[in-house]
XYZ file of C-alpha atoms in Angstrom:
406
model
C 212.715 46.243 19.366
C 214.706 43.814 21.484
C 215.888 41.086 19.390
C 219.035 40.619 21.583
C 216.780 39.556 24.404
C 215.041 37.247 22.308
C 218.331 35.311 21.630
C 219.045 35.278 25.280
C 215.685 34.080 26.032
C 216.152 31.166 23.554
C 219.236 30.231 25.529
C 217.568 30.748 28.956
C 214.602 28.679 28.048
C 216.724 25.774 27.368
C 218.382 26.081 30.773
C 215.169 26.333 32.469
C 214.003 23.211 30.646
C 217.189 21.506 31.643
C 216.955 22.491 35.045
C 213.471 20.929 35.387
C 214.811 17.455 34.534
C 217.751 17.620 36.876
C 217.411 15.839 40.179
C 218.869 16.430 43.617
C 221.619 13.779 42.930
C 222.572 15.720 39.632
C 223.111 18.757 41.727
C 225.078 17.319 44.509
C 227.299 15.867 41.897
C 227.980 19.335 40.420
C 228.618 20.784 43.771
C 231.093 17.887 44.547
C 232.797 18.521 41.218
C 232.957 22.214 41.765
C 234.647 21.487 45.169
C 237.221 19.307 43.651
C 238.050 21.744 40.846
C 238.572 24.600 43.460
C 240.937 22.233 45.336
C 242.662 21.353 42.218
C 243.052 24.847 41.181
C 244.192 26.029 44.684
C 247.031 23.270 44.712
C 248.172 24.114 41.217
C 248.430 27.858 42.484
C 250.650 26.838 45.291
C 252.912 24.575 43.173
C 253.066 26.475 39.780
C 251.947 29.993 40.658
C 248.737 32.027 39.974
C 249.717 32.778 36.385
C 250.660 28.977 35.241
C 249.321 28.066 32.236
C 248.600 24.656 33.786
C 245.550 26.514 35.165
C 243.881 27.026 31.907
C 242.101 23.738 31.655
C 240.768 23.451 35.258
C 239.652 27.070 34.966
C 237.735 26.195 31.887
C 236.171 23.304 33.543
C 235.057 25.481 36.479
C 233.690 28.145 34.348
C 231.571 25.684 32.348
C 230.252 24.179 35.431
C 229.352 27.528 37.126
C 227.645 28.362 33.736
C 225.737 25.196 33.842
C 224.413 25.920 37.156
C 223.261 29.446 36.207
C 225.933 31.332 38.187
C 226.806 33.093 35.012
C 228.442 36.269 36.657
C 231.028 33.917 38.346
C 231.597 32.059 35.138
C 232.386 35.090 33.245
C 235.139 36.127 36.050
C 236.579 32.599 35.536
C 236.568 32.726 31.778
C 238.130 36.473 31.937
C 240.981 34.746 33.877
C 241.614 32.221 31.112
C 241.850 35.241 28.777
C 244.175 36.940 31.117
C 246.472 33.801 31.104
C 246.513 33.942 27.382
C 247.426 37.719 27.495
C 250.202 37.111 29.881
C 251.983 34.265 28.175
C 251.108 34.831 24.409
C 250.141 38.551 23.982
C 246.931 40.569 23.987
C 245.982 39.611 20.265
C 246.746 35.833 20.483
C 243.958 33.662 18.773
C 244.043 31.288 21.750
C 241.971 33.783 23.576
C 239.177 33.404 21.225
C 237.895 30.257 23.199
C 237.373 32.208 26.344
C 235.719 35.138 24.412
C 233.189 32.659 22.870
C 232.506 31.258 26.527
C 232.069 34.740 27.842
C 229.604 35.625 25.050
C 227.409 32.572 25.900
C 227.353 33.595 29.476
C 226.599 37.246 28.654
C 223.557 35.965 26.513
C 222.232 34.024 29.413
C 222.286 37.279 31.530
C 220.629 39.345 28.940
C 223.846 41.683 28.979
C 223.584 42.539 25.240
C 225.849 45.661 25.191
C 228.729 43.011 26.436
C 227.831 40.579 23.918
C 227.999 43.047 21.217
C 231.424 44.344 22.536
C 232.790 40.710 22.794
C 231.637 39.849 19.141
C 233.647 42.733 17.801
C 236.561 42.108 20.072
C 236.620 38.510 18.729
C 236.718 39.687 15.117
C 239.522 42.196 16.169
C 241.798 39.379 17.546
C 240.995 37.377 14.400
C 242.239 40.055 12.156
C 245.377 40.769 14.113
C 246.185 37.042 14.391
C 245.510 35.776 10.906
C 246.495 36.964 7.453
C 243.825 37.452 4.848
C 242.717 35.126 3.379
C 242.885 32.649 6.333
C 240.259 30.127 7.071
C 240.048 31.447 10.760
C 239.537 34.997 9.650
C 236.811 33.961 7.139
C 235.210 31.973 9.957
C 235.167 34.954 12.322
C 233.592 37.215 9.552
C 230.884 34.611 9.258
C 230.309 34.732 13.105
C 229.924 38.393 13.234
C 227.830 38.538 10.126
C 225.602 36.017 11.899
C 225.334 38.217 14.952
C 224.344 41.036 12.865
C 221.672 39.158 11.065
C 220.380 37.744 14.439
C 219.889 41.227 15.878
C 218.304 42.717 12.846
C 221.141 44.775 11.297
C 220.684 43.232 7.859
C 222.575 45.869 5.760
C 225.760 45.357 7.714
C 225.266 41.471 7.817
C 225.183 41.515 4.038
C 228.192 43.469 3.726
C 230.054 40.989 6.213
C 228.849 37.935 4.200
C 229.854 39.385 0.938
C 233.369 40.079 2.219
C 233.231 36.639 3.708
C 232.313 35.127 0.428
C 235.377 36.559 -1.389
C 237.745 34.368 0.859
C 235.337 31.477 1.361
C 236.238 29.961 -2.062
C 239.660 29.061 -0.548
C 238.015 27.057 2.233
C 235.874 24.774 -0.186
C 232.401 24.365 -1.477
C 230.743 23.785 2.306
C 232.110 27.209 3.112
C 230.707 28.763 0.093
C 227.376 27.121 0.520
C 227.293 28.253 4.116
C 227.834 32.106 3.257
C 225.361 31.884 0.314
C 222.605 30.362 2.405
C 223.320 32.886 5.137
C 222.799 35.727 2.700
C 219.636 34.261 1.456
C 218.388 33.935 4.936
C 219.379 37.534 5.657
C 217.836 38.896 2.517
C 214.687 36.978 3.306
C 214.429 38.503 6.787
C 215.106 41.976 5.662
C 212.368 41.897 2.989
C 214.955 42.491 0.392
C 214.937 40.670 -3.098
C 216.966 37.956 -4.425
C 217.360 35.516 -1.814
C 216.553 32.907 -4.302
C 219.557 34.038 -6.385
C 221.938 33.132 -3.426
C 220.125 29.689 -3.100
C 220.498 29.075 -6.796
C 224.218 29.954 -6.601
C 224.350 27.552 -3.696
C 222.566 24.827 -5.693
C 225.028 25.112 -8.501
C 227.965 24.525 -6.179
C 226.247 21.501 -4.716
C 225.607 20.151 -8.130
C 229.336 20.701 -8.953
C 230.454 19.142 -5.616
C 228.383 16.377 -4.466
C 230.963 15.674 -1.888
C 229.963 19.011 -0.274
C 227.563 17.237 2.234
C 224.329 18.746 1.236
C 221.832 16.785 -0.768
C 221.064 17.857 -4.191
C 217.331 17.246 -3.621
C 217.236 19.342 -0.389
C 218.911 22.161 -2.059
C 216.652 22.193 -4.784
C 213.525 22.065 -2.583
C 214.884 25.001 -0.447
C 215.265 27.065 -3.684
C 211.614 26.103 -4.978
C 210.431 27.060 -1.486
C 212.072 30.454 -1.615
C 210.967 31.193 -5.104
C 207.435 30.505 -3.877
C 207.956 32.938 -0.966
C 209.216 35.486 -3.437
C 206.125 34.721 -5.692
C 208.484 33.963 -8.631
C 207.993 31.632 -11.470
C 209.491 27.960 -11.082
C 211.038 26.611 -14.075
C 209.847 23.363 -15.337
C 213.212 21.502 -15.016
C 213.064 22.451 -11.216
C 209.753 20.361 -10.709
C 209.268 18.032 -7.839
C 207.518 14.633 -8.435
C 204.671 13.324 -6.229
C 205.284 15.938 -3.689
C 202.881 16.792 -0.782
C 201.844 20.307 -0.108
C 203.962 22.289 2.358
C 203.131 25.064 4.779
C 205.736 27.912 4.305
C 204.448 30.665 6.467
C 204.845 34.400 6.125
C 206.812 36.019 3.235
C 207.715 39.164 5.099
C 207.486 41.022 8.290
C 204.646 43.313 6.557
C 202.370 40.056 6.475
C 202.640 39.720 10.171
C 202.080 43.481 10.825
C 199.076 43.544 8.520
C 197.701 40.343 10.387
C 197.914 42.192 13.682
C 196.051 45.081 12.262
C 198.967 47.535 12.638
C 199.334 50.361 10.479
C 202.445 50.734 8.292
C 204.698 53.758 9.623
C 208.106 55.007 8.647
C 209.659 53.719 11.758
C 208.806 49.956 10.525
C 210.210 50.354 7.020
C 213.654 49.182 6.038
C 215.923 47.617 8.691
C 214.328 46.688 11.926
C 215.659 48.896 15.153
C 217.713 47.119 17.646
C 217.088 48.152 21.180
C 220.543 48.381 23.138
C 218.662 48.986 26.482
C 215.985 51.465 26.192
C 213.551 49.102 27.294
C 212.600 48.869 31.146
C 215.191 46.977 32.996
C 214.475 43.319 33.304
C 211.603 43.586 30.699
C 211.468 40.080 29.183
C 211.675 39.519 25.465
C 208.560 38.739 23.645
C 208.388 34.870 23.211
C 207.418 33.245 19.946
C 204.873 30.459 20.386
C 203.160 28.043 17.994
C 204.196 25.466 15.498
C 204.028 25.376 12.624
C 202.052 28.689 12.760
C 204.064 30.972 14.772
C 202.839 33.969 16.627
C 204.075 36.535 19.446
C 203.345 35.148 22.913
C 201.654 38.207 23.881
C 199.269 37.899 21.060
C 198.150 34.292 22.105
C 197.905 35.422 25.747
C 195.355 38.240 24.565
C 193.422 35.759 22.528
C 193.043 33.126 25.122
C 192.978 35.258 28.283
C 193.420 32.165 30.379
C 194.764 28.809 29.840
C 196.839 28.190 26.811
C 195.499 25.156 24.605
C 197.617 22.262 23.942
C 196.876 21.927 20.435
C 194.310 21.825 17.668
C 193.801 20.021 14.439
C 193.921 21.996 10.971
C 193.048 20.623 7.668
C 192.740 22.606 4.493
C 193.106 22.471 0.633
C 196.176 23.845 -1.261
C 195.305 24.809 -4.632
C 197.581 24.189 -7.709
C 198.478 27.882 -7.378
C 199.396 27.635 -3.645
C 196.148 29.141 -2.260
C 194.559 27.927 0.925
C 190.974 26.806 0.642
C 188.381 24.916 2.751
C 190.188 25.550 6.024
C 188.914 23.504 8.812
C 190.148 24.074 12.448
C 189.026 21.653 14.953
C 189.796 21.987 18.758
C 188.450 23.449 21.928
C 189.987 26.936 21.728
C 188.427 30.429 21.911
C 186.775 31.712 18.655
C 189.062 34.613 18.714
C 192.137 32.257 18.396
C 190.551 30.263 15.606
C 189.957 33.511 13.706
C 193.460 34.553 13.994
C 194.767 30.997 12.917
C 192.350 31.179 9.843
C 193.584 34.728 8.999
C 197.316 33.594 9.453
C 196.650 30.811 7.033
C 195.137 32.977 4.553
C 198.001 35.359 4.655
C 200.625 32.562 4.505
C 202.147 31.044 1.396
C 202.203 27.313 0.632
C 204.132 25.098 -1.775
C 201.579 23.260 -3.906
C 201.459 19.541 -4.242
C 202.904 17.870 -7.411
C 201.781 14.706 -9.506
C 204.017 11.997 -11.081
C 204.605 14.490 -13.944
C 205.955 17.256 -11.732
C 202.835 19.486 -12.400
C 201.239 21.311 -9.461
C 197.896 19.968 -8.372
C 195.592 20.725 -5.538
C 196.241 18.615 -2.321
C 195.065 18.270 0.998
C 197.288 19.457 3.957
C 196.753 18.225 7.668
C 198.717 19.273 10.627
C 198.539 19.495 14.354
C 198.937 23.196 15.719
C 200.712 23.414 18.953
C 200.959 26.495 21.101
C 204.082 25.815 23.140
C 206.998 28.280 23.107
C 208.990 27.759 19.972
C 212.354 29.787 20.525
C 214.750 27.286 19.075
C 215.709 29.805 16.684
C 216.732 29.202 12.793
C 219.905 28.991 10.992
C 221.130 29.050 7.271
C 221.316 25.283 7.780
C 217.598 24.821 8.369
C 215.218 24.139 5.630
C 213.742 27.338 4.011
C 210.274 26.101 5.014
C 211.271 26.870 8.622
C 212.720 30.355 7.959
C 209.440 32.162 8.599
C 209.625 31.239 12.394
C 212.668 33.648 12.577
C 210.890 36.082 10.653
C 208.100 36.070 13.054
C 210.468 35.954 16.052
C 212.099 38.966 15.039
C 209.125 40.882 14.198
C 207.580 40.213 17.655
C 210.412 42.199 19.160
C 209.193 45.408 17.521
C 207.800 47.940 20.138
C 203.919 47.819 20.264
C 203.704 45.036 17.857
C 202.365 42.587 20.523
C 198.705 44.003 20.916
C 195.606 43.271 18.710
C-alpha cells in the first residue's frame, strides 16, 4: 500500500489546479520577487555575515516562493539553511526550528519523498520533547501532529497510542483540545475497523455540552454521534432523536465493504492494520487517486469501468427506509452500464441515516443527489462531519496493492 503517495498526491493536485489558473503576469511577478529576495539576501550577507539571524525572514520568504513555483528541492535547501541558523544561534534542540521543519515536511510531501517526511515528523516530535516540559501545550500539539501522521499513513495502533497519551495532557489545554483528540481517536478507530469510535464521540459530545464556548455546535456533535452509531450498526437512544431530518448518505462502514464490492477475496494480508509502503513500489509510480462524490471509488476502478471518457455526472434517486435500507434506486445518465451496476452495488453496500418526522421517529424518505466523477483527494480530518469520513476510508483502501482491479 502507498498511502504516503496518496497524501502527496492530494497536495500536488492542488498545486496543479492552482498552476492552471496562474497567468504569465503572475509568473513574471514571482520571478521578479525571487530576484529581489536574492539581492536582499546577498546584501545582508555582505553587511551582517552569512550566519546573521536577520537572514531568517527573507530566507523563509524565498523558500516559500520556490515551493510555490514547484522548485521543491531548492526550497528544502533554503528551509534547511533556516534550520541551521537556529542551530547556530540557539542550539540543536531549540523549538524555533519547528517552523523550518514543518516547511520541509510540506515540500517533501510534494516531492513524494515519504521516508524523509517520516524522518522529519519524528525529528519534529524529538525537538518538542527536548524543548518543552510535560505537560506543555506545544508538546501535546506535537504528539497530536505525529498521531495524525500515523493515522493518515494507516498505522492505526500507533496513532491511537499517541492520541491516548495526548489526551492525558489535553485537559490542561481546555475543552477544544480534548474534543480535537477525541474526534481524532474516533476517526482512527473508524478507519481501522476497530470498535468504539462512537464512545469517543459520545465523550466529545459530553464535553461540548458542558462547555458551550468550546466552538462546536451541540447539534453538529449530536449528528456526528448519530451517524457513527449508524455506521457501527448500534442502537440510537430515543433522547438523541433528530426532528424533521432528511436522509443522509454515509458511505461504507469499513474497508471490507470496499474489498467485497471489488470482488476481492479476503486474505490474511488485508486483515488488521493496513500495510504502509516505504518505497517498494516502482519508482515514480503514482498514487491511486480517489474519484467520485458523494460515492467514492478508486480512480483505476473508474477507468476500467468507462474505458474511455470519464463522465461528468449523473443523477441518483432512491428511497431510504425507516431502517436505513436503500430501495428503488434509479440512476439516470449517459454512462456505461458497468458503471451504473457498480454504483448500484455501492449504494446497496453503503449505510444511510434515515429521515425523521416531527416526533423524531425514523421514516422512509427520498434521497436525491448528483454523482460526480472528478478527482476527490481533498482528504478528511477529524474536524469534518462523520458523514464524509467514508471518503478517507475509500482513499486509504485504494492504496492496497492489487485493489484497483475488478
